[in-house]
Tab-separated table of C-alpha atoms in Angstrom:
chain	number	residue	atom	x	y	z
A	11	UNK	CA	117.089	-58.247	241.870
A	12	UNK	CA	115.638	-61.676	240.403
A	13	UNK	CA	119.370	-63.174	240.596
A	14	UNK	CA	119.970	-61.915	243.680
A	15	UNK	CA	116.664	-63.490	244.755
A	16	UNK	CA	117.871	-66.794	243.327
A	17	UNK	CA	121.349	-66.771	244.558
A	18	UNK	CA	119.893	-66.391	248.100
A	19	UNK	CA	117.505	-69.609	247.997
A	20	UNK	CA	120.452	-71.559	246.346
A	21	UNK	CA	122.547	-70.262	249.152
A	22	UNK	CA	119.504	-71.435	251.402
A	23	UNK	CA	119.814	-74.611	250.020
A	24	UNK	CA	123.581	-75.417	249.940
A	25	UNK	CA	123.821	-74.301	253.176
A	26	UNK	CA	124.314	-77.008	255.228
A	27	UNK	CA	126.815	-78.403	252.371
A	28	UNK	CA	129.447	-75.492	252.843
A	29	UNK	CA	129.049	-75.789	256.132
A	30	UNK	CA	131.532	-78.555	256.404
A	31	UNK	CA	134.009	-77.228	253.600
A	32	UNK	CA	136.851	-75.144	253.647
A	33	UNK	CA	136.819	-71.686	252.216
A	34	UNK	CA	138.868	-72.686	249.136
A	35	UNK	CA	135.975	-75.546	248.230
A	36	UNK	CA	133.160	-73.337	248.870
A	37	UNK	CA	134.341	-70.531	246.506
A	38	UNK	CA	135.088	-73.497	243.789
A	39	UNK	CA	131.162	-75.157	244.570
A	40	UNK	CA	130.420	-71.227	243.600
A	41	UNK	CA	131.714	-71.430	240.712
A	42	UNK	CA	130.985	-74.206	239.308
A	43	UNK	CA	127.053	-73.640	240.503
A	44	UNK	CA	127.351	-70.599	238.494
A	45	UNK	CA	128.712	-72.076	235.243
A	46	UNK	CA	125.464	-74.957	235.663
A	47	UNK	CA	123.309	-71.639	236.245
A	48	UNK	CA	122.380	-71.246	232.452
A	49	UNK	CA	122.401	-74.828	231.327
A	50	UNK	CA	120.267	-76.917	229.089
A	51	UNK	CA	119.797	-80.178	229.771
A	52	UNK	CA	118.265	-80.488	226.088
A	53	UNK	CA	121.638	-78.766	225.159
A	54	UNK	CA	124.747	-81.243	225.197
A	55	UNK	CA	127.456	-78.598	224.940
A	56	UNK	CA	125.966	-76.573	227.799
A	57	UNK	CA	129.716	-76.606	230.192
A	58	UNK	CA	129.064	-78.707	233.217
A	59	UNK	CA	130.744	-79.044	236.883
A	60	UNK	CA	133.059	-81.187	237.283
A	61	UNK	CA	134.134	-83.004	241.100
A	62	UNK	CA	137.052	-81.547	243.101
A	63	UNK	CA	138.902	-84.070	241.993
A	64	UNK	CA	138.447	-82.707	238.178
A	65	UNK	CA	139.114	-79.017	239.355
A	66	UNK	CA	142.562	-79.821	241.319
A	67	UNK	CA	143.833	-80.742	238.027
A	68	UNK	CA	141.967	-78.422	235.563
A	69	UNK	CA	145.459	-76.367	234.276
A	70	UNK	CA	142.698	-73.158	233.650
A	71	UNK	CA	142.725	-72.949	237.694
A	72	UNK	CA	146.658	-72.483	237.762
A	73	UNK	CA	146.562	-69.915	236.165
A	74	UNK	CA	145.241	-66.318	235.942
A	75	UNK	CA	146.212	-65.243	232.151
A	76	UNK	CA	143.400	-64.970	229.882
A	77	UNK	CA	145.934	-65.271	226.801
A	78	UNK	CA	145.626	-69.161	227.130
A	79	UNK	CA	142.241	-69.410	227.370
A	80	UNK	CA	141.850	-71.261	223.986
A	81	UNK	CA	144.510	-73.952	226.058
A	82	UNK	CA	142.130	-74.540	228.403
A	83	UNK	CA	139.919	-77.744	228.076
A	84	UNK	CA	140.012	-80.086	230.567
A	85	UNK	CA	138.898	-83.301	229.911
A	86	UNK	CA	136.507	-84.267	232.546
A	87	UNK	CA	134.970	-87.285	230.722
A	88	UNK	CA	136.196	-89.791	232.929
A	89	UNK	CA	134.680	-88.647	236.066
A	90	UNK	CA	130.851	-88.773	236.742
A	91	UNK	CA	129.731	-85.027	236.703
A	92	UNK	CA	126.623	-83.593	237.815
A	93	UNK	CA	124.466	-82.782	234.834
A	94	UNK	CA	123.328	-79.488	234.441
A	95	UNK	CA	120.241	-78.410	236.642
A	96	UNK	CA	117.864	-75.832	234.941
A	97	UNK	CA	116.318	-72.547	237.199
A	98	UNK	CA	112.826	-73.280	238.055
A	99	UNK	CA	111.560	-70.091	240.071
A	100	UNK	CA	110.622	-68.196	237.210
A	101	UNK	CA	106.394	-68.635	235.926
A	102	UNK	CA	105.580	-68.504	232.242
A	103	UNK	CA	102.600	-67.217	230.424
A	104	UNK	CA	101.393	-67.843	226.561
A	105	UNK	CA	101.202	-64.695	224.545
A	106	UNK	CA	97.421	-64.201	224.685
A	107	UNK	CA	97.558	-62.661	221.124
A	108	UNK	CA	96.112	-63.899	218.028
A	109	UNK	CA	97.896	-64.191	214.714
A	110	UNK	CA	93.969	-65.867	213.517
A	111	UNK	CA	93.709	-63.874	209.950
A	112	UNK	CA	90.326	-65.868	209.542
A	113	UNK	CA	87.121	-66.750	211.642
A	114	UNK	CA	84.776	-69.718	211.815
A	115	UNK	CA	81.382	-69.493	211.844
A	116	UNK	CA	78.956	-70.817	214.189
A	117	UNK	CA	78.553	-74.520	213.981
A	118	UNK	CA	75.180	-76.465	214.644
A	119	UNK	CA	75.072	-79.445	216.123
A	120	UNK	CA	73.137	-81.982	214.299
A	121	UNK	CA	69.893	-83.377	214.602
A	122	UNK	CA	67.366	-85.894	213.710
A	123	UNK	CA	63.784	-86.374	213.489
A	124	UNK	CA	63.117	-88.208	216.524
A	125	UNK	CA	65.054	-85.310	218.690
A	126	UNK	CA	63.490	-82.742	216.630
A	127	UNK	CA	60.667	-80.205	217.716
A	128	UNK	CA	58.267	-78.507	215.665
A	129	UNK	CA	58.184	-74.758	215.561
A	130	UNK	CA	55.268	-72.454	214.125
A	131	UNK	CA	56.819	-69.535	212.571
A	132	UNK	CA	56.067	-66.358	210.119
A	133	UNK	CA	58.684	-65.839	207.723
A	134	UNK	CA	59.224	-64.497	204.200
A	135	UNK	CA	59.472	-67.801	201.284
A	136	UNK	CA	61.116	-67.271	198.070
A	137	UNK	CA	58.785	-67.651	195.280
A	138	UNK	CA	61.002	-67.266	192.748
A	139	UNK	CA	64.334	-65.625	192.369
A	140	UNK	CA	67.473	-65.077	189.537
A	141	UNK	CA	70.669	-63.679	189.351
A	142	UNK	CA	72.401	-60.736	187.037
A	143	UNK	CA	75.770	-60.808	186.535
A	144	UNK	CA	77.105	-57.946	184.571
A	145	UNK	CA	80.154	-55.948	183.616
A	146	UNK	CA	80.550	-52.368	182.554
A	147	UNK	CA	83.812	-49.856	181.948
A	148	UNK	CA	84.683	-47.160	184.346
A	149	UNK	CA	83.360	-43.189	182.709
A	150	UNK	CA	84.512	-40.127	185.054
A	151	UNK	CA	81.974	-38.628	186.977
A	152	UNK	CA	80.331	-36.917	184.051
A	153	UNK	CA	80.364	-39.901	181.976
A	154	UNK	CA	82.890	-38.475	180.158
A	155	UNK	CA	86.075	-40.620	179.075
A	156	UNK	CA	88.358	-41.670	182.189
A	157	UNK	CA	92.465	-41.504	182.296
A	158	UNK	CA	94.755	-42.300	184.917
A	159	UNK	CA	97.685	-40.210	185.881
A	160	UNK	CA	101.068	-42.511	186.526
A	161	UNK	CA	103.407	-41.945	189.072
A	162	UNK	CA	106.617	-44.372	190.063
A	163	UNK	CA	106.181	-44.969	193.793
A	164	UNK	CA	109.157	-47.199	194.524
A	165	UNK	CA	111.990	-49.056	192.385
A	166	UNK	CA	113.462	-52.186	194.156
A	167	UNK	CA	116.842	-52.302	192.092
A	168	UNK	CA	118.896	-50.417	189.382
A	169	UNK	CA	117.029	-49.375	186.103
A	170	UNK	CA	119.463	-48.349	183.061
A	171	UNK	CA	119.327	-44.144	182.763
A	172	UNK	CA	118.597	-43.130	179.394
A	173	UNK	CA	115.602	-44.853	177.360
A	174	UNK	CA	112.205	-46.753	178.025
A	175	UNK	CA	112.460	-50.177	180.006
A	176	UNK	CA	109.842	-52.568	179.839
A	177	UNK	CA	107.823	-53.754	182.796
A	178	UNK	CA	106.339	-56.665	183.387
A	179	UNK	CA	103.155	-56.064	185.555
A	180	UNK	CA	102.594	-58.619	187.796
A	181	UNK	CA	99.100	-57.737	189.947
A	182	UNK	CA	97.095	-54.722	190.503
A	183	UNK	CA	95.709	-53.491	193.900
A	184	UNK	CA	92.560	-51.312	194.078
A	185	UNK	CA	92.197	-48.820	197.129
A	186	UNK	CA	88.974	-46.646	197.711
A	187	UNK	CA	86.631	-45.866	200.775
A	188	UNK	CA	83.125	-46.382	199.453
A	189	UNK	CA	80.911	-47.861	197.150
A	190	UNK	CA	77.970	-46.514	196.113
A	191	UNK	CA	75.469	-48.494	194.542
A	192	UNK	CA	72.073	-46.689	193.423
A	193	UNK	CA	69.320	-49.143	192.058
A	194	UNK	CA	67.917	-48.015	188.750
A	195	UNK	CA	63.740	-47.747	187.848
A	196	UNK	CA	62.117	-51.347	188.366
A	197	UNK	CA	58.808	-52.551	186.959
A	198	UNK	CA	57.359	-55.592	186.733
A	199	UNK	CA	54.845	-55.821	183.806
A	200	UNK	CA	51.119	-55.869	185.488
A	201	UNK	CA	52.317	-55.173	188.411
A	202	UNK	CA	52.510	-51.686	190.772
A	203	UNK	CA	55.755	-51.695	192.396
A	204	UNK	CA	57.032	-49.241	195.313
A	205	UNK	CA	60.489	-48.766	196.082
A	206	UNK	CA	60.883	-48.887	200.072
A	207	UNK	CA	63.531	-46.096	201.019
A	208	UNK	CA	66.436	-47.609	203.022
A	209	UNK	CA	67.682	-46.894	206.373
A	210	UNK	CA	70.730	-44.564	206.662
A	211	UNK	CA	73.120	-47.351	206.826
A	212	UNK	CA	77.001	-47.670	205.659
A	213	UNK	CA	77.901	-50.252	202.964
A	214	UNK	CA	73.842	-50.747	201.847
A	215	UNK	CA	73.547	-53.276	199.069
A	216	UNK	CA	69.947	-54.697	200.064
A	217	UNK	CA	67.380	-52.851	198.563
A	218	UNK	CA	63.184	-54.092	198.999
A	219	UNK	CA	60.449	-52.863	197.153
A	220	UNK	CA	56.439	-53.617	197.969
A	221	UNK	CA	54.538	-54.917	195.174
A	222	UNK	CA	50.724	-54.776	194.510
A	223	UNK	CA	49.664	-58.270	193.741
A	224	UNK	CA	46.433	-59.524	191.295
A	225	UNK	CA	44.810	-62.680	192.150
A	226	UNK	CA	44.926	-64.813	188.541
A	227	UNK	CA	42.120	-67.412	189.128
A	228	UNK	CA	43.121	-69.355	186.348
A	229	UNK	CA	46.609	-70.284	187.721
A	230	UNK	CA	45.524	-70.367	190.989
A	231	UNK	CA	43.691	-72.782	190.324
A	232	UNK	CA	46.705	-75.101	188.862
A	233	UNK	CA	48.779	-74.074	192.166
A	234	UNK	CA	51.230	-71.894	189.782
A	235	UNK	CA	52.268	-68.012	189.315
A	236	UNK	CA	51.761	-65.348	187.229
A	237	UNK	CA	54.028	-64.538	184.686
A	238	UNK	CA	55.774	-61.139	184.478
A	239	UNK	CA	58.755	-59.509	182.922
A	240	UNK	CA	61.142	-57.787	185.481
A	241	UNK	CA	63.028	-54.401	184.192
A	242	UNK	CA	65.757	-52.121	185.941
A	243	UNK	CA	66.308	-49.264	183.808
A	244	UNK	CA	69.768	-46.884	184.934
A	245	UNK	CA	71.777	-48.899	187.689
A	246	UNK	CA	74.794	-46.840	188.600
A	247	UNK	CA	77.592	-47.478	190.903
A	248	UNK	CA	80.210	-45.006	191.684
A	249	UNK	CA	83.582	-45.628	193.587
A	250	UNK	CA	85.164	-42.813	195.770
A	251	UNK	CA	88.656	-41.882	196.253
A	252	UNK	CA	89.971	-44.698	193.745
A	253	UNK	CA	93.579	-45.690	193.551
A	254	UNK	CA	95.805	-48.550	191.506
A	255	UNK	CA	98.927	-49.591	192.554
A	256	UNK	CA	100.361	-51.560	190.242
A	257	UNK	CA	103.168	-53.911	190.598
A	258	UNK	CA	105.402	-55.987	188.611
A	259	UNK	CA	109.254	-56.194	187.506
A	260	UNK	CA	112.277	-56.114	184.929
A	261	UNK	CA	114.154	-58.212	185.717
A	262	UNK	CA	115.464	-58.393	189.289
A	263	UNK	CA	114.137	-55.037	189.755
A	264	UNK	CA	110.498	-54.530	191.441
A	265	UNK	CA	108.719	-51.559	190.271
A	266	UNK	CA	105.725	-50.270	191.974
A	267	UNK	CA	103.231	-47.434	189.780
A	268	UNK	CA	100.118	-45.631	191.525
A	269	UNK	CA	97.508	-45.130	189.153
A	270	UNK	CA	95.042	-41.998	189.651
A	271	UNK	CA	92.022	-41.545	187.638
A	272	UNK	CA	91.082	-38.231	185.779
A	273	UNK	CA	89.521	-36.833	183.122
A	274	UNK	CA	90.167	-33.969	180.590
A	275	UNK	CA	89.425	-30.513	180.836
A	276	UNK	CA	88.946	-28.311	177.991
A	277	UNK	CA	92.518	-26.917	177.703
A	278	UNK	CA	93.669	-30.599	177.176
A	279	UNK	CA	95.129	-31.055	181.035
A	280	UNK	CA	94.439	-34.325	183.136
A	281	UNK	CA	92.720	-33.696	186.212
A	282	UNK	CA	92.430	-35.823	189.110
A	283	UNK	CA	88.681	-36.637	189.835
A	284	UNK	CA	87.937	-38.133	193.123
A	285	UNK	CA	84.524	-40.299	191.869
A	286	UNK	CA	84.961	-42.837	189.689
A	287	UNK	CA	80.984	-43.829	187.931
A	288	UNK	CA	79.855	-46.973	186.266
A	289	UNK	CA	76.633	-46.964	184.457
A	290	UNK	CA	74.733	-50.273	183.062
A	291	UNK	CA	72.799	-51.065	180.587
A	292	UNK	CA	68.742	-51.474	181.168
A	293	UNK	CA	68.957	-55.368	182.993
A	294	UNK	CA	65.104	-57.788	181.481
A	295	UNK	CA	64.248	-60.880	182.231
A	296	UNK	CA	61.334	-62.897	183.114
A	297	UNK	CA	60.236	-63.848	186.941
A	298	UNK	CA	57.112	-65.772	188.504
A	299	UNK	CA	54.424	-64.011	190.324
A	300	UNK	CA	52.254	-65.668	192.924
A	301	UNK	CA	48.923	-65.827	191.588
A	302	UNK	CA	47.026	-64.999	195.204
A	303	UNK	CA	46.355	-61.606	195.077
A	304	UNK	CA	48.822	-61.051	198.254
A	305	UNK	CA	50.912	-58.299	198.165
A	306	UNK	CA	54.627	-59.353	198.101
A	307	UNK	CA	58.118	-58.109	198.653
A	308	UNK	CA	60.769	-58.041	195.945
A	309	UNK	CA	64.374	-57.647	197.034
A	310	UNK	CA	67.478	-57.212	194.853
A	311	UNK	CA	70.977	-57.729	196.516
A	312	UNK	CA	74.161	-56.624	195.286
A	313	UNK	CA	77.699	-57.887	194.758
A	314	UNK	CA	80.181	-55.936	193.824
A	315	UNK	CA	83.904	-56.236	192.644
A	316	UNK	CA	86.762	-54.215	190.560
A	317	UNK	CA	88.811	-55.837	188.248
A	318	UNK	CA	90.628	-54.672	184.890
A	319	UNK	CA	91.190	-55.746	181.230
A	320	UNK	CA	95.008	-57.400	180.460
A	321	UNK	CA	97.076	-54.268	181.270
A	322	UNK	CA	100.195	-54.429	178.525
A	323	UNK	CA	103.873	-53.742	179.763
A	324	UNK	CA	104.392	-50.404	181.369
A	325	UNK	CA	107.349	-48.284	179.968
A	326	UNK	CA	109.789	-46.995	182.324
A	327	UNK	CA	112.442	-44.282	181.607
A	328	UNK	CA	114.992	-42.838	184.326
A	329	UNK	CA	115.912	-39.519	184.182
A	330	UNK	CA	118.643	-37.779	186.630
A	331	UNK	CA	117.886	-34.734	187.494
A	332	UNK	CA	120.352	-32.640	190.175
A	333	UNK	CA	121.305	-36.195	191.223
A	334	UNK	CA	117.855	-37.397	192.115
A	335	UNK	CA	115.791	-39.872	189.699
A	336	UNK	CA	112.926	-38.929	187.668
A	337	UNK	CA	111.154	-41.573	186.014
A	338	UNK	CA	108.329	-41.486	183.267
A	339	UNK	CA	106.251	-43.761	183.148
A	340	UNK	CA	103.574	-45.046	180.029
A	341	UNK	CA	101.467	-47.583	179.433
A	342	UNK	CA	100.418	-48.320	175.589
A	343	UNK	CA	97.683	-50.019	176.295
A	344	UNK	CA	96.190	-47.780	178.588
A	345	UNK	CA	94.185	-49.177	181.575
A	346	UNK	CA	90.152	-50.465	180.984
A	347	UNK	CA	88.961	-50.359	184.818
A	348	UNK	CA	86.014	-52.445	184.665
A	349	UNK	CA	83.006	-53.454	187.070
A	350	UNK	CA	81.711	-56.630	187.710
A	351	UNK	CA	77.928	-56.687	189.348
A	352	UNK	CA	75.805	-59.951	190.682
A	353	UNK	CA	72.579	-58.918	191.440
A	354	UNK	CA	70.303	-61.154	192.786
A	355	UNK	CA	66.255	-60.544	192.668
A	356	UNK	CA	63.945	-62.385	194.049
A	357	UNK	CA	60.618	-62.163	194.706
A	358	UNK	CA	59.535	-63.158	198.646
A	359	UNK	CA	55.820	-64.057	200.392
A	360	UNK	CA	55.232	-64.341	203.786
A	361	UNK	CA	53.633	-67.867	204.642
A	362	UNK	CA	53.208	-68.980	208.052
A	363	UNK	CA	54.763	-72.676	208.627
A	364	UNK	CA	56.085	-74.966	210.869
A	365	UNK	CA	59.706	-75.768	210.634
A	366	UNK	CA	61.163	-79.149	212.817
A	367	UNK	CA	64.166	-77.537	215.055
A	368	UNK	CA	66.377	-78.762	217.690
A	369	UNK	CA	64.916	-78.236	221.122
A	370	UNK	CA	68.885	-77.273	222.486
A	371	UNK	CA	69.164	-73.198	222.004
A	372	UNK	CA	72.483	-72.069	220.017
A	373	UNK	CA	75.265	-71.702	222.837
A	374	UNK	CA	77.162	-68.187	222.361
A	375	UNK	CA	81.061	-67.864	222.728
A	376	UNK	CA	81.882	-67.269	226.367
A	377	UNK	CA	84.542	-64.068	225.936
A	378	UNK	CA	85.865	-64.074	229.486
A	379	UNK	CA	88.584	-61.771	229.602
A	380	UNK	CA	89.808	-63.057	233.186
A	381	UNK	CA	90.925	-66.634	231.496
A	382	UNK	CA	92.769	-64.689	228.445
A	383	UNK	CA	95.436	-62.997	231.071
A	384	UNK	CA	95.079	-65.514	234.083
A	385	UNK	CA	95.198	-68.878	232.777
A	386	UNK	CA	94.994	-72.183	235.668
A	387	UNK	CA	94.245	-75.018	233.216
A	388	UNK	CA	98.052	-75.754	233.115
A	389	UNK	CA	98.329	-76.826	236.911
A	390	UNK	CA	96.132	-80.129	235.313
A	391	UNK	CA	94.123	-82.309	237.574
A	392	UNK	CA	96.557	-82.009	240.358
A	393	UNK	CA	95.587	-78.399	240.954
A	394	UNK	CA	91.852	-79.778	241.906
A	395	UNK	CA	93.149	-81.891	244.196
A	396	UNK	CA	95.361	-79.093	246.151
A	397	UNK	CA	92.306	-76.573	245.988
A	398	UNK	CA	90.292	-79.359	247.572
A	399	UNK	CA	93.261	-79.981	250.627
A	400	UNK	CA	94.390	-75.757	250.590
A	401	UNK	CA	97.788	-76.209	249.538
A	402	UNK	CA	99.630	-75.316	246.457
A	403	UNK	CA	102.172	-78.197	246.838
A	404	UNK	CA	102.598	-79.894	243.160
A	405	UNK	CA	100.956	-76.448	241.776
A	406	UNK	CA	103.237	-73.597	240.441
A	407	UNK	CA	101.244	-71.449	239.181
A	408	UNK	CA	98.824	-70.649	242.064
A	409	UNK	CA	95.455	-72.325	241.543
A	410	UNK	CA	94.304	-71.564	244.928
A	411	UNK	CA	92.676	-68.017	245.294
């Protein structure tokens, strides 16, 4: 229907032309408006129409056998043809997808002192702070010794049927839905501390607790803290629904192995367990407490992220079995699933102070879903101009509504 729709307003358009030609020359304009229909101009081997006076000697015309068709070039060179005219009735849109696989933050615009206005506010300082970072080995769920079951997920290649074949591994990809992190006891020598209970919220790894303060007149005095000794005594972290892949090669071949941990029952079988614990050692160290008397607020943030030891070659062996392949898979080595922890603690008072701020307020992101499908910045400064006068002439897009 869209051709047809063309074909009529180039018919429109020609019409007066034909008018005055015979039937034979308005069947060869046809034709040769029809070989221009798909043209390029970008493209310089696009087939262009040639004059009547090219076409009255073009040997392709005399003809109606399509066995000579590689015979047929005319060479139209010396005659000045019409170059190739490309279809405008058609309107183009961008894609309004977004192939973004990262984000920007928001961005403050700068400020100085003489622009700046002071604001009075309540707000929790950091008095003093420090940071754990830590490492333990994976344990099953009842802190017994963990194993991982191996299974070949996908070979890439040919492997050699018989004996062990070494691969290399290359990376190793963790897969689980949740992390668990459960703070251990904290004390702070002197000090009464009370663990605040957290909200019932997904992916917590903030955790407050109130402490009791005692006013020390002596360092008071010198504008300094107390000093204490801050203790977490049986920090645990356990990982649900835990899966390896491991990846790597031999040779050209790409071998892919899942990984499953499991423990050992009592007849000697590995079974799949479906928590995966880590449990640390008691974490010491010394922090500063403010020497007011004020109660205060200690908070301890988590970071958390799995990693392993060097994992050694995996062997390999293919086995045919009713013409399907088996493989067996080992790894010498084993596999030491380990970890890592960075927990911050500080220790937080709430002051009242006055912080110098720009007097503009933060400007959100305007999501306007209207621009994202119907987009009138490409008509330019011309469109302005039309929706000022009512027309749409220059405009092809419509900017009028």
């Amino acid at each position: 229907m869209q051709d047809l729709k063309k074909s009529k307003r180039r018919m429109n358009a020609n019409q007066m032309t034909n008018a005055f030609l015979s039937n034979e020359e308005a069947m060869d304009k046809d034709i040769c408006d029809d070989l221009s229909r798909g043209c390029n101009k970008s493209n310089n081997n696009c087939p262009k129409p040639c004059p009547k006076e090219c076409e009255q000697h073009n040997p392709c015309k005399q003809s109606n056998s399509h066995s000579h068709d590689h015979d047929c070039h005319h060479d139209c060179h010396n005659h000045k043809c019409e170059p190739c005219q490309l279809e405008t009735g058609m309107d183009c849109v961008k894609n309004p997808c977004s192939n973004d696989q990262c984000c920007s933050p928001l961005n403050l615009s700068r400020f100085n002192t003489a622009n700046a206005v002071p604001f009075a506010i309540e707000t929790n300082r950091v008095f003093d702070t420090m940071q754990f970072q830590i490492f333990q080995d994976a344990s099953a769920s009842d802190g017994s010794q963990l194993y991982f079951i191996y299974d070949v997920e996908n070979v890439n290649g040919n492997i050699p049927t018989g004996g062990f074949v070494s691969v290399k591994i290359d990376e190793v990809c963790f897969d689980f839905s949740e992390i668990e992190i459960t703070p251990g006891n904290v004390t702070l020598e002197g000090f009464t501390v009370h663990p605040v209970e957290p909200e019932e919220t997904l992916c917590e790894s903030t955790f407050e607790s109130f402490v009791c303060g005692e006013r020390n007149s002596f360092c008071c005095a010198q504008g300094r803290g107390t000093p204490s000794k801050f203790r977490e005594r049986g920090l645990q972290v356990e990982v649900s629904d835990l899966v390896l892949t491991l990846r790597g090669h031999c040779g050209c071949t790409q071998v892919t192995i899942s990984a499953i941990p499991a423990f050992m029952d009592s007849q000697g079988n590995l079974v799949q367990c479906s928590c995966v614990g880590f449990r640390f050692n008691t974490l010491a160290a010394p922090i500063c407490i403010p020497s007011s008397g004020m109660g205060i607020t200690l908070r301890q943030n988590y970071q958390t992220k799995l990693s392993v030891s060097c994992v050694s070659n995996a062997n390999v062996q293919k086995n045919c079995v009713e013409g399907k392949a088996n493989y067996t898979v080992n790894i010498p080595g084993g596999i030491d699933l380990i970890l890592c922890v960075q927990e911050i603690v500080s220790i937080l008072r709430g002051e009242q102070i006055v912080v110098l701020g720009s007097s503009t307020p933060i400007t959100p992101r305007i999501v306007d879903t209207f621009s994202r499908v119907c987009d009138f910045t490409s008509c330019g400064e011309e469109s302005t101009s039309n929706q000022n006068n009512n027309s749409h002439s220059g405009c092809g897009c419509g900017c009028n509504r």
